[in-house]
Coordinates of C-alpha atoms in Angstrom, one line a residue:
M1 CA 0.0 0.0 0.0
G2 CA 3.0 2.3 0.2
R3 CA 2.5 3.4 3.8
T4 CA 5.6 4.0 5.8
E5 CA 4.1 5.7 9.0
T6 CA 3.2 3.6 11.9
L7 CA -0.3 4.0 13.3
D8 CA -1.1 3.9 17.0
P9 CA -3.2 0.9 17.9
L10 CA -6.5 2.8 18.1
S11 CA -5.9 4.5 14.7
Q12 CA -5.1 1.1 13.3
Q13 CA -8.4 -0.4 14.7
V14 CA -10.4 2.5 13.3
E15 CA -8.8 2.0 9.8
E16 CA -9.4 -1.7 9.9
A17 CA -13.0 -1.2 11.0
F18 CA -13.5 1.3 8.2
R19 CA -12.1 -1.1 5.6
A20 CA -14.4 -3.9 6.9
F21 CA -17.4 -1.6 6.7
A22 CA -16.6 0.1 3.3
F23 CA -15.1 -2.9 1.4
G24 CA -16.3 -5.9 3.3
S25 CA -19.3 -8.2 3.1
S26 CA -22.4 -7.2 1.1
D27 CA -24.6 -9.1 3.5
P28 CA -26.8 -6.4 5.2
A29 CA -26.5 -7.9 8.7
V30 CA -22.7 -8.0 8.5
R31 CA -22.5 -4.5 7.0
E32 CA -24.6 -3.2 9.9
Q33 CA -22.3 -4.9 12.5
N34 CA -19.3 -3.5 10.7
R35 CA -20.9 0.0 10.6
I36 CA -21.7 -0.1 14.3
R37 CA -18.1 -1.2 15.2
Y38 CA -16.6 1.5 13.0
E39 CA -18.8 4.3 14.4
G40 CA -18.0 3.2 18.0
L41 CA -14.3 3.1 17.4
L42 CA -14.4 6.4 15.5
A43 CA -16.2 8.1 18.5
R44 CA -13.7 6.7 20.9
Y45 CA -10.8 7.9 18.7
R46 CA -12.4 11.4 18.6
R47 CA -12.8 11.5 22.3
E48 CA -9.3 10.3 23.1
K49 CA -7.6 12.6 20.5
G50 CA -9.7 15.6 21.6
Y51 CA -11.6 16.1 18.3
D52 CA -15.0 16.0 19.9
R53 CA -14.6 19.4 21.7
D54 CA -15.6 22.8 20.4
N55 CA -17.7 21.7 17.5
G56 CA -15.1 19.4 16.2
A57 CA -12.1 21.6 16.5
H58 CA -8.9 20.1 17.8
A59 CA -8.3 21.0 21.4

């Protein structure tokens, strides 16, 4: 894929969850599970990185 940077574990989980949701199974039930997992991890990422404060601005 050409990437050289190393992602922290949470960022890596968010990326993997996004790929599973966006490019994974076409089964509606599996897609819904993948969407829920991705949205949950993304919300956690935003909280931990401080992106959920001040209308989305970085703290």
